[in-house]
C-alpha angles and dihedrals in degrees: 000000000000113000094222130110089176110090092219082048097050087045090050096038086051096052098038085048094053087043093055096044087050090048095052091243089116117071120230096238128109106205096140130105112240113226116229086238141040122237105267136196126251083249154075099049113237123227153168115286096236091049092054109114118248105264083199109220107297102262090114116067077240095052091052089040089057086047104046078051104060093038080062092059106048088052086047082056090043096054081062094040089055092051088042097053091056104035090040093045114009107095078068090057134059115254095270095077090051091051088049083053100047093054094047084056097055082047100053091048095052093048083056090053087050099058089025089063082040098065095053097048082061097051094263137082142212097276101038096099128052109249130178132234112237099124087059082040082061097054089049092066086051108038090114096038119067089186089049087048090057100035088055110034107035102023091038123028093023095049087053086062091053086053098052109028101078085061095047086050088061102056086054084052101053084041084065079238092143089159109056082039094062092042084059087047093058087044104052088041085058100048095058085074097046081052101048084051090058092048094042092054093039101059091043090060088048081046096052088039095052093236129139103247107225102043088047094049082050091057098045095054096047088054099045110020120089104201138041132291092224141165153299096066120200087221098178085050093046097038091059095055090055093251091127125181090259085074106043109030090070092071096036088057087048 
């Protein structure tokens, strides 16, 4: 996990990380204890998800603002979950997960910059609104299962955000708000293949375990998600990363 509570930190220590790994300067050894939490800024404050305030639906400069904001958090989180997958799991895995995950990782820090930049260029800052932690409420449950990890934060949580961002994209986009729309169509471009990663590794521990995928994924997520696995589905999205119905429908048909 990356050693920075600063959000400019966290994004330069990602990508120098993923830039030294490419570039063979990282061995390929795991010998270091995990902390339970990642380093954290001083803000945002962090609470609970019912006491979070209503962001409204983005037609207001102050309702995109609250949701730009909270899309940048949940990159800020993602850039952890990505160093946590690999030095939390990857001595189980060839090098090739580690290399997806780097680069998720570079990815993810470079989505929060994004919206990051994109906030002060609207007069606010990441910080500036108060946010919760249930996606690192979700690594917690799996902290001691990588198939759970993978099962949970890309299948699950990930795949979510490929569902609803081409609406959210559209608010920006009636907003006349071009700017903060392509940057989530970088973004969601990007996270299909966070999502067929997941998918990918996912289905090579199942493979190595001798377990059916999808009923095992089923089970997973009945065991550590929270929430519902609930319609609509972005299927083509979904369908490119490898999360196929055969995964998913059953949970939606009980």
């Amino acid at each position: 996990m990356l050693d920075a509570a600063d959000p400019r930190d966290k994004v330069m220590l990602a990508r120098a990380a993923a830039r030294d790994w490419r570039l063979g300067r990282l061995a390929f050894r795991f010998d270091v204890a995990m902390p339970d939490r990642p380093a954290r800024p001083a803000a945002p404050e962090l609470l609970p998800p019912n006491r979070m305030p209503k962001r409204g639906r983005g037609g207001s400069e102050r309702g995109r603002i609250a949701l730009i904001h909270a899309l940048a958090h949940i990159e800020f989180v993602a850039i952890d979950l990505a160093f946590d997958l690999i030095g939390r799991f990857g001595a189980q895995f060839p090098a090739g997960f580690t290399d997806d995950w780097m680069r998720v990782g570079a990815d993810e820090a470079m989505h929060f910059a994004l919206l990051d930049r994109r906030l002060r260029s609207l007069g606010s800052h990441y910080g500036a609104l108060p946010a919760h932690d249930g996606l690192w409420d979700a690594a917690t449950e799996t902290a001691y299962d990588a198939k759970a990890r993978l099962a949970i934060v890309p299948m699950v949580l990930e795949a979510r955000g490929l569902d609803v961002t081409p609406a959210t994209i559209d608010r920006f986009d009636a907003a006349g708000d071009i700017v903060t729309a392509r940057i989530l169509t970088r973004i969601v471009q990007d996270e299909v293949r966070h999502v067929r990663a997941g998918t990918t590794w996912f289905e090579s521990a199942c493979k190595a375990d001798r377990c059916v995928p999808e009923t095992t994924w089923q089970a997973l997520v009945r065991t550590h998600f929270r929430g519902a696995v609930k319609p609509p589905f972005n299927d083509s999205a979904r369908d490119s990363a490898g999360l196929t119905r055969d995964y998913y429908q059953a949970l939606v048909d009980g």
